[in-house]
Structures are given as structure tokens and as C-alpha cells.
Short mmCIF file of C-alpha atoms in Angstrom, two decimals:
data_model
loop_
_atom_site.label_atom_id
_atom_site.label_comp_id
_atom_site.label_asym_id
_atom_site.label_seq_id
_atom_site.Cartn_x
_atom_site.Cartn_y
_atom_site.Cartn_z
CA MET A 1 -19.44 28.07 8.40
CA ALA A 2 -20.53 25.73 10.80
CA PRO A 3 -17.91 23.88 12.44
CA ASP A 4 -17.12 19.99 11.57
CA PRO A 5 -19.25 17.49 13.84
CA ARG A 6 -15.71 16.12 14.43
CA PHE A 7 -14.41 19.14 16.61
CA LEU A 8 -17.18 20.16 17.92
CA GLU A 9 -17.50 17.11 19.99
CA ALA A 10 -13.47 17.30 21.15
CA ALA A 11 -14.96 20.35 21.43
CA ARG A 12 -17.15 19.90 23.98
CA ALA A 13 -15.23 16.86 26.04
CA TYR A 14 -13.05 19.38 26.68
CA ARG A 15 -14.80 21.81 28.10
CA ASP A 16 -15.74 18.84 30.44
CA GLU A 17 -12.12 18.76 31.48
CA LEU A 18 -11.24 21.99 31.80
CA VAL A 19 -14.54 22.23 34.77
CA ALA A 20 -13.38 18.97 35.93
CA ALA A 21 -10.34 20.48 36.46
CA GLY A 22 -11.49 23.33 37.95
CA LEU A 23 -10.61 26.08 35.50
CA LEU A 24 -13.85 27.14 33.86
CA ILE A 25 -17.19 27.19 36.20
CA PRO A 26 -20.41 26.53 33.86
CA THR A 27 -23.07 29.37 33.64
CA GLY A 28 -25.59 26.63 32.31
CA VAL A 29 -25.69 29.27 29.27
CA PRO A 30 -23.44 27.92 26.62
CA GLY A 31 -20.00 29.73 26.02
CA VAL A 32 -20.85 31.55 29.53
CA MET A 33 -18.37 30.89 32.05
CA GLY A 34 -16.72 31.66 34.77
CA ARG A 35 -13.40 31.35 35.55
CA GLY A 36 -11.80 29.74 38.01
CA GLY A 37 -8.64 31.34 40.65
CA GLU A 38 -5.85 29.79 39.23
CA PHE A 39 -7.33 30.50 35.08
CA GLU A 40 -7.15 33.68 35.96
CA ASP A 41 -3.55 34.09 37.66
CA THR A 42 -2.64 32.58 34.61
CA LEU A 43 -4.87 35.03 32.18
CA ASP A 44 -2.92 37.88 34.59
CA ARG A 45 0.27 37.16 34.07
CA VAL A 46 -0.64 36.39 29.71
CA ASP A 47 -2.11 40.16 30.10
CA ALA A 48 1.70 41.11 31.65
CA LEU A 49 3.19 39.08 28.99
CA VAL A 50 1.28 41.09 26.05
CA THR A 51 2.60 44.56 28.26
CA ARG A 52 5.85 43.46 28.07
CA PHE A 53 6.32 43.14 24.45
CA GLY A 54 4.48 46.20 23.36
CA ALA A 55 5.87 48.11 26.27
CA SER A 56 8.19 50.33 23.55
CA ASP A 57 5.68 51.53 22.20
CA GLY A 58 4.88 54.33 25.19
CA ALA A 59 1.10 53.73 24.45
CA THR A 60 -1.28 55.18 25.71
CA VAL A 61 -3.49 52.92 27.98
CA MET A 62 -7.31 53.39 27.42
CA ARG A 63 -9.94 51.30 30.07
CA PHE A 64 -13.47 50.77 28.99
CA PRO A 65 -16.12 49.31 30.64
CA PRO A 66 -17.91 46.49 28.94
CA ILE A 67 -20.90 48.58 27.35
CA LEU A 68 -20.29 51.19 24.37
CA ASN A 69 -22.09 54.16 23.33
CA LYS A 70 -25.05 53.43 21.71
CA LEU A 71 -24.40 56.38 18.71
CA THR A 72 -20.51 54.61 18.92
CA PHE A 73 -21.84 52.28 17.69
CA GLU A 74 -24.76 52.71 15.52
CA LYS A 75 -21.26 55.55 14.15
CA SER A 76 -19.61 52.70 13.63
CA GLU A 77 -21.46 50.25 11.45
CA TYR A 78 -21.09 47.48 12.67
CA LEU A 79 -24.99 46.68 12.20
CA LYS A 80 -23.88 46.11 8.58
CA SER A 81 -21.01 44.10 9.09
CA PHE A 82 -22.24 41.92 12.22
CA PRO A 83 -25.82 42.00 12.62
CA GLN A 84 -25.63 38.20 13.95
CA LEU A 85 -22.88 38.78 16.50
CA ALA A 86 -24.58 42.12 18.02
CA GLY A 87 -25.78 42.42 21.68
CA THR A 88 -28.26 45.53 22.24
CA VAL A 89 -28.76 46.41 26.14
CA HIS A 90 -32.28 46.93 26.95
CA SER A 91 -34.57 48.59 30.08
CA PHE A 92 -37.66 48.49 32.26
CA ASN A 93 -39.09 52.48 32.39
CA GLY A 94 -42.44 51.56 32.55
CA ASP A 95 -45.18 52.27 35.61
CA ASP A 96 -46.94 49.56 37.88
CA ALA A 97 -49.37 47.72 35.46
CA ALA A 98 -46.37 47.52 32.89
CA HIS A 99 -44.42 46.08 35.73
CA ARG A 100 -47.13 43.41 36.60
CA ALA A 101 -47.57 42.42 33.39
CA LEU A 102 -43.52 41.82 32.69
CA LEU A 103 -43.55 39.97 35.95
CA HIS A 104 -46.88 38.01 34.48
CA GLY A 105 -44.89 37.62 31.41
CA VAL A 106 -42.25 35.92 33.44
CA GLU A 107 -44.30 34.16 35.30
CA ALA A 108 -45.81 32.40 32.21
CA GLY A 109 -42.94 31.99 30.42
CA THR A 110 -43.09 34.16 27.61
CA ASP A 111 -40.50 36.28 26.22
CA TRP A 112 -40.51 38.91 28.56
CA ALA A 113 -37.52 40.91 27.72
CA ARG A 114 -39.35 41.85 24.18
CA ASP A 115 -40.58 45.21 25.46
CA LEU A 116 -38.18 46.58 27.30
CA PRO A 117 -36.81 49.81 25.37
CA SER A 118 -32.98 49.87 24.19
CA THR A 119 -30.78 52.32 26.24
CA ASP A 120 -28.10 54.00 25.78
CA VAL A 121 -25.13 51.39 25.49
CA VAL A 122 -24.48 48.70 23.81
CA LEU A 123 -22.40 45.61 25.07
CA THR A 124 -18.84 46.31 23.63
CA PRO A 125 -17.99 43.90 20.16
CA ALA A 126 -14.39 44.51 20.39
CA ALA A 127 -12.04 45.99 23.04
CA CYS A 128 -10.98 49.32 20.42
CA TYR A 129 -14.17 50.23 19.41
CA PRO A 130 -14.94 52.68 22.24
CA VAL A 131 -11.29 54.01 21.60
CA TYR A 132 -12.34 55.19 17.74
CA PRO A 133 -13.92 58.48 18.80
CA ALA A 134 -11.51 59.07 21.67
CA VAL A 135 -9.61 60.23 19.54
CA ALA A 136 -11.68 62.26 17.27
CA GLY A 137 -9.87 64.42 15.10
CA VAL A 138 -6.43 65.45 13.98
CA LEU A 139 -3.56 63.28 14.82
CA PRO A 140 -0.24 64.19 16.19
CA ALA A 141 2.57 64.01 13.56
CA ASN A 142 3.63 60.50 14.64
CA GLY A 143 -0.12 59.74 14.62
CA ARG A 144 -1.11 57.35 17.96
CA ILE A 145 -0.82 54.14 19.49
CA VAL A 146 -3.66 53.47 22.01
CA ASP A 147 -3.22 50.15 24.60
CA VAL A 148 -7.09 49.18 25.24
CA LEU A 149 -8.68 45.80 27.21
CA SER A 150 -12.28 45.25 27.73
CA PHE A 151 -14.63 41.92 27.69
CA CYS A 152 -16.28 41.74 24.50
CA PHE A 153 -19.40 40.02 23.98
CA ARG A 154 -20.63 38.25 20.24
CA HIS A 155 -23.68 36.15 20.45
CA GLU A 156 -22.74 33.78 19.19
CA PRO A 157 -23.91 30.54 21.96
CA SER A 158 -21.18 27.70 21.11
CA ASP A 159 -19.73 24.59 23.46
CA ASP A 160 -16.77 25.33 22.44
CA PRO A 161 -14.71 26.11 25.06
CA ALA A 162 -12.69 28.24 23.13
CA ARG A 163 -15.55 30.47 21.49
CA LEU A 164 -17.60 32.33 24.77
CA GLN A 165 -20.11 34.54 23.74
CA ALA A 166 -18.29 36.80 26.96
CA PHE A 167 -14.29 37.27 26.51
CA ARG A 168 -11.41 39.56 27.59
CA GLN A 169 -9.96 41.29 24.07
CA ARG A 170 -6.23 42.77 25.27
CA GLU A 171 -5.39 45.72 22.32
CA HIS A 172 -3.12 47.61 20.72
CA VAL A 173 -4.80 49.89 18.38
CA ARG A 174 -1.92 51.90 16.03
CA ILE A 175 -3.82 55.03 14.42
CA ALA A 176 -1.79 56.78 12.52
CA SER A 177 -0.75 57.19 8.39
CA PRO A 178 -0.85 54.00 5.86
CA GLU A 179 2.94 53.82 6.02
CA GLN A 180 3.12 54.43 9.71
CA VAL A 181 0.12 51.60 10.01
CA ALA A 182 2.20 49.33 8.27
CA SER A 183 5.76 49.56 9.36
CA TRP A 184 3.73 48.91 13.13
CA ARG A 185 1.73 45.93 11.47
CA ASN A 186 5.17 44.87 10.52
CA THR A 187 6.54 45.56 13.87
CA TRP A 188 3.61 43.27 15.82
CA PHE A 189 3.78 40.11 13.53
CA GLU A 190 7.36 40.00 13.98
CA ARG A 191 6.66 40.34 18.32
CA ALA A 192 3.73 37.42 17.78
CA ASP A 193 5.35 35.41 16.79
CA GLN A 194 8.23 35.97 19.70
CA PHE A 195 5.35 35.59 22.60
CA THR A 196 3.15 32.47 21.14
CA ALA A 197 7.58 31.16 20.85
CA ALA A 198 8.09 32.96 24.27
CA LEU A 199 4.72 30.64 25.68
CA GLN A 200 6.20 27.50 23.88
CA LEU A 201 3.11 27.31 21.57
CA ASP A 202 2.48 25.18 18.04
CA ALA A 203 1.61 29.05 16.60
CA ARG A 204 1.05 29.71 13.02
CA VAL A 205 0.01 32.49 10.86
CA GLU A 206 -3.02 32.34 8.37
CA VAL A 207 -4.46 35.39 6.63
CA ALA A 208 -8.33 34.94 7.68
CA ASN A 209 -11.54 36.83 7.14
CA ASP A 210 -14.53 38.16 10.04
CA PRO A 211 -17.19 35.81 9.63
CA PHE A 212 -19.74 39.46 7.34
CA PHE A 213 -22.67 39.21 7.16
CA GLY A 214 -24.85 38.08 4.62
CA ARG A 215 -24.70 38.96 0.46
CA GLY A 216 -22.61 42.12 1.23
CA GLY A 217 -20.63 40.42 4.07
CA LYS A 218 -19.76 37.75 0.68
CA LEU A 219 -18.07 40.70 -0.55
CA LEU A 220 -16.58 41.59 2.29
CA VAL A 221 -14.95 38.46 3.02
CA VAL A 222 -13.73 37.85 -0.67
CA ASN A 223 -12.53 41.68 -0.63
CA GLN A 224 -10.19 40.58 3.21
CA ARG A 225 -8.77 38.08 2.14
CA ASP A 226 -7.84 39.59 -1.04
CA GLN A 227 -6.53 42.07 0.48
CA GLN A 228 -4.29 39.99 2.92
CA LEU A 229 -5.92 43.00 5.54
CA LYS A 230 -6.83 40.74 8.39
CA PHE A 231 -3.88 37.21 9.98
CA GLU A 232 -5.07 34.70 12.90
CA VAL A 233 -2.68 33.14 15.25
CA VAL A 234 -3.98 30.24 15.49
CA ALA A 235 -3.16 27.40 17.89
CA PRO A 236 -4.03 24.01 19.51
CA ILE A 237 -6.98 24.65 21.86
CA ALA A 238 -10.15 21.57 21.02
CA SER A 239 -8.28 20.51 18.77
CA SER A 240 -5.30 20.61 16.56
CA GLU A 241 -6.56 19.71 12.97
CA TRP A 242 -8.80 23.02 14.03
CA PRO A 243 -6.72 24.99 15.96
CA THR A 244 -8.06 28.63 17.11
CA ALA A 245 -7.33 31.89 16.91
CA ILE A 246 -5.92 33.11 19.64
CA ILE A 247 -3.93 37.47 18.36
CA SER A 248 -5.73 38.51 14.91
CA LEU A 249 -3.64 41.70 13.37
CA ASN A 250 -6.37 43.96 11.76
CA TYR A 251 -5.89 46.84 8.81
CA HIS A 252 -9.21 48.53 9.06
CA GLN A 253 -7.91 50.24 6.50
CA ASP A 254 -10.16 54.74 6.15
CA HIS A 255 -12.58 52.71 7.69
CA PHE A 256 -12.75 54.02 11.27
CA GLY A 257 -10.77 57.03 10.21
CA HIS A 258 -13.17 57.97 7.97
CA LEU A 259 -15.86 56.84 9.85
CA PHE A 260 -14.88 58.73 12.83
CA GLY A 261 -13.87 62.44 11.11
CA ILE A 262 -9.52 60.81 12.74
CA THR A 263 -7.33 63.11 10.19
CA THR A 264 -3.54 62.74 9.74
CA ASP A 265 -1.26 66.34 10.29
CA ASP A 266 -1.51 66.37 6.53
CA GLY A 267 -5.57 66.36 6.49
CA ALA A 268 -5.81 63.14 4.96
CA THR A 269 -8.29 60.61 6.66
CA ALA A 270 -6.58 58.44 9.11
CA HIS A 271 -5.71 54.62 8.33
CA THR A 272 -6.13 52.05 11.21
CA SER A 273 -5.11 48.78 12.99
CA CYS A 274 -4.71 46.51 15.74
CA ILE A 275 -3.89 43.34 16.80
CA GLY A 276 -5.61 41.65 19.63
CA PHE A 277 -4.44 38.92 22.09
CA GLY A 278 -7.47 36.80 22.91
CA LEU A 279 -6.91 37.08 26.17
CA GLU A 280 -9.28 33.34 27.74
CA ARG A 281 -7.90 31.53 24.34
CA ILE A 282 -4.56 32.39 24.72
CA THR A 283 -4.67 30.52 28.29
CA LEU A 284 -6.33 28.28 27.11
CA ALA A 285 -4.33 27.17 24.46
CA LEU A 286 -1.74 26.73 27.89
CA TYR A 287 -3.53 24.78 28.74
CA ARG A 288 -3.72 22.32 26.23
CA LYS A 289 0.10 22.21 25.26
CA HIS A 290 1.59 22.20 28.27
CA GLY A 291 -1.39 19.93 30.36
CA PHE A 292 -3.09 21.29 34.06
CA ALA A 293 -0.76 20.77 36.24
CA ARG A 294 1.01 24.19 35.84
CA GLU A 295 4.12 23.33 38.23
CA ARG A 296 4.76 21.52 34.48
CA TRP A 297 4.60 23.86 32.66
CA PRO A 298 8.40 23.86 31.40
CA ASP A 299 10.60 26.64 33.10
CA GLY A 300 10.78 28.18 29.94
CA THR A 301 7.13 28.69 29.80
CA ARG A 302 7.16 29.36 33.28
CA LYS A 303 9.99 31.52 34.08
CA VAL A 304 8.34 34.43 31.30
CA LEU A 305 4.50 33.87 33.55
CA GLY A 306 6.60 34.66 36.13
CA LEU A 307 5.86 31.67 37.82
CA MET B 1 -25.44 58.44 -26.90
CA ASN B 2 -25.01 54.68 -26.93
CA ASP B 3 -26.81 52.02 -24.63
CA ALA B 4 -23.03 52.01 -23.29
CA GLY B 5 -22.44 54.46 -22.53
CA GLN B 6 -25.52 55.88 -21.14
CA LEU B 7 -24.73 52.54 -18.61
CA ALA B 8 -21.32 53.73 -17.89
CA ASP B 9 -22.37 57.79 -16.76
CA GLY B 10 -25.41 55.59 -15.03
CA ILE B 11 -22.60 53.48 -13.34
CA ARG B 12 -20.38 57.17 -12.57
CA THR B 13 -23.18 58.88 -11.33
CA VAL B 14 -23.70 55.64 -8.69
CA LEU B 15 -19.87 55.69 -8.03
CA ARG B 16 -20.00 59.36 -7.55
CA GLU B 17 -22.44 59.61 -4.59
CA HIS B 18 -21.26 55.59 -3.27
CA ALA B 19 -17.90 54.52 -4.16
CA ARG B 20 -16.11 57.60 -1.91
CA LEU B 21 -13.11 57.39 -4.82
CA ALA B 22 -10.22 59.74 -4.03
CA ILE B 23 -11.12 61.43 -7.52
CA ASP B 24 -14.65 62.37 -9.40
CA PRO B 25 -15.17 59.54 -11.50
CA ASP B 26 -15.45 61.44 -14.30
CA GLY B 27 -11.88 61.42 -15.02
CA LEU B 28 -11.38 57.66 -14.88
CA ASP B 29 -11.52 55.79 -18.12
CA ASP B 30 -13.90 52.77 -18.34
CA GLN B 31 -10.83 50.65 -18.06
CA ALA B 32 -9.05 52.09 -14.87
CA ASP B 33 -8.97 49.89 -11.49
CA LEU B 34 -11.65 51.53 -9.07
CA TYR B 35 -9.22 49.91 -6.18
CA GLN B 36 -6.40 52.24 -7.39
CA ALA B 37 -8.38 55.41 -7.68
CA GLY B 38 -9.31 54.64 -3.78
CA LEU B 39 -12.16 52.22 -3.37
CA THR B 40 -12.78 50.29 -0.07
CA SER B 41 -13.95 47.01 0.79
CA HIS B 42 -16.81 48.63 2.68
CA ALA B 43 -16.66 51.06 -0.09
CA SER B 44 -17.55 48.73 -3.04
CA VAL B 45 -20.09 46.51 -0.73
CA ASN B 46 -22.27 50.14 -0.84
CA LEU B 47 -21.62 50.56 -4.80
CA MET B 48 -23.24 46.52 -5.08
CA LEU B 49 -25.87 47.61 -3.43
CA ALA B 50 -25.91 50.59 -4.79
CA LEU B 51 -26.00 49.08 -8.45
CA GLU B 52 -28.76 46.75 -8.06
CA ASP B 53 -30.76 49.45 -6.90
CA ARG B 54 -30.20 51.62 -9.36
CA PHE B 55 -30.13 48.82 -12.26
CA GLU B 56 -33.26 46.81 -10.48
CA ILE B 57 -30.43 43.72 -10.36
CA GLU B 58 -29.40 41.28 -7.72
CA PHE B 59 -25.54 40.71 -8.27
CA PRO B 60 -25.10 36.35 -8.33
CA GLU B 61 -23.06 34.96 -5.50
CA ARG B 62 -20.78 33.60 -7.97
CA MET B 63 -19.83 37.27 -8.81
CA LEU B 64 -19.11 38.72 -5.21
CA ARG B 65 -15.55 38.88 -6.24
CA ARG B 66 -13.17 41.49 -6.00
CA GLY B 67 -13.07 41.72 -9.90
CA ALA B 68 -16.28 42.22 -10.43
CA PHE B 69 -16.31 46.08 -9.22
CA SER B 70 -13.01 46.68 -9.65
CA SER B 71 -13.67 48.75 -13.03
CA ILE B 72 -16.98 50.20 -14.94
CA ALA B 73 -16.64 47.79 -17.93
CA ALA B 74 -15.93 45.51 -15.13
CA ILE B 75 -19.27 46.69 -13.75
CA ARG B 76 -20.64 47.48 -17.11
CA SER B 77 -20.63 44.51 -18.26
CA ALA B 78 -21.41 42.28 -15.62
CA ILE B 79 -24.98 44.99 -15.68
CA GLU B 80 -25.16 43.78 -19.14
CA GLU B 81 -24.92 40.50 -18.53
CA LEU B 82 -27.55 40.18 -15.44
CA THR B 83 -30.37 42.80 -17.85
CA GLY B 84 -29.39 41.27 -21.02
CA VAL B 85 -28.58 44.25 -23.16
CA ASP B 86 -26.61 43.42 -25.46
CA ALA B 87 -24.62 46.56 -26.29
#
């Protein structure tokens, strides 16, 4: 759904303020932003706060590069749901003649990249994707909890500073029986509430849906909302009227368990769920709520961030 | 066997091949809730596309709802409406 023109106007204005304050650095491509030193410092503190909220779970930490095995990507059925958001990686492997043709294309301003063959990797669309093949097989009795952080790519160029094409997601992923997953979700619902309260953000929880593609996608959206499989914690960034999702809680049922052959210790297909913290978005929500002068943020907010 | 019975058999075949239900569709009553029988969101999309292929139909947007695929009877009535078959 296209955003309201008034929202986009507010988003552009706020983006310009963030750039003028040195928090974001434009690159010439909509939705691709550098981060200034202070922005990055705040983001690191937000990330550390997520660590503290999840610390008692003893999650297995995994860190992957922001590229994903193409076979994992194919297996995940991402292209069925979100072909419009995918980013694939291509590289040159021709001879001298092909090299000359490539350079000629660059000079002539043609779509030179069209002739580059794909590689074995794609850009990571969500931080949890590399986790599922890594936990394939039979789970321990308590299932697993995995902690991941990755830059993610979504092809959705926008002037909204909160809709970046490349951004960091910190996630906890639960892979277990349906009952274990349900209990874990309830715990994180409470924690997410405490998390935004600690940062003194004006946040609320909403039932949400993913931007599934096409006619099949319409059915997926209806199913997802009816079954309340996705929740978002939203807070104002560009606009108070149209707040932005800063945290999402997703229940995949047995989708990934089935695709990647993950089973519980009694042989049933595992269910999975993840909570994703949009680190740039939470950071932006902090600047929106408390202003650009970090030294004047409320004492409580400064304290939980270690400022 | 009447048309309605044949149609239901055809739907059961598609269910068996595409819906990944926890139980065999032959053991399902026409009114049984397919979601209760293990039909997931993603499987319901596969089911929809497979039904379109088999019965040479296209579900219009108004039918892209959870209820349209909730039972064999619901699927049958949607297909009958789209193909103009009055069973």
C-alpha cells in the first residue's frame, strides 16, 4: 500500500533534519544512508539493551554476514512471498572481450549489470534466515533459542528515513514445540512492552501483516491477520499520525520447520517464531521522541542506555 | 456418482497433493475444518493455486479469504459458483 502523501512529506522533512544534524549521511540512493558517529553509538546502546532484556534465556549467539546461501534462500520460499523485496548478488566471470563489452556498457550508460551471472549468494532479507538450516534436524527437549544480528536488505527505495534498503535487525528466534513457542512469545510481548517503556517511547502494539506479493499474497495477508501471526510495536518516527514499526513479533507456525527439516524431540515438525528489533528504527524513534540533543534526554532513558 | 461427489473427490485429490494436512483427506467430512486438520497459511496458497490449475478457474479477490478454503464444502461451493455448475 502506497504511503499517504502527507506522510511522505513529513518523512522527507524529518530525513533532512537528521542529515543536517549529522545523524544520517545521504548516499544519493533513496533509502541508503550512512550513519554518523553519535547515531551509531546510540544504536550500539540500543543493541546492548536488547541483549540485557534477553540475557536470562541463555540464547545461542550466531552471527552471519549480510549474505545468504542462495540454496537457503530458494528453500525458504522467500521468492514466493516477497519477490519484489529480494536482492540477489551477481558478479562478472567473462573473458577479455566480455570485459570490454562490460566497460563499454558502463560508458554508454546501458544496463550493464543485466549480463552478470548470479553468484552462490543473495542479500540477507531478514536476520533469522541463516538460522533455520543451521538448526536443521532433531531439537533438544527444550527446543532452541538463537540470537542473531545482521544487516538486512529490502528493495523498497523510499525517502522515509525509517525505511532503509539496508538496516540492522537484532533477533531472537525460538525453534521448538507449538506450546514452547507460545510461552516464549508471551514472555517477549511483556519484555517488548517493558523495553519501550524503559526508553520512554510512545509505543503501542498492533496486529500487522507482511507485504506479501500478488494474489496468493492477499490470502496470506488475510490468514496472517486473522490468526494474529504478526504483531508490531509501533512508535512515531516521521509522523505521530502514522507511526513506524520498531519491533516485530512473528509466528511462522511450521513453515520453516517443514522447509528445513527441523523436528522436536518427539518427531513433530518444529514451530518457529522470531522477535526482530529494528535497530535503526528504535534509534530514530529515540531521536524523534527525545530530540537531537542526547544530553537532554530524560534521565531514565539515558540511564538504561548507559549514557 | 453425482457432480457434487466428483467435485469433492477432485478437491480431496488436490488437498492430498498440496495441502500438507495432518490427516488423509479421504477421512475428512465435507464440512470438516481444514485449518483444524492442519492447513497452514502457506499451504492454503499452494492449495488455491492447485485448485485453479485443476479446475481451470481463477479465484476473484473477494474469495481470497480464509473462509473460502476452510472446508471441502466451502471450496466446492466456491468452485461451483465460478464454473456455473449447479450441483
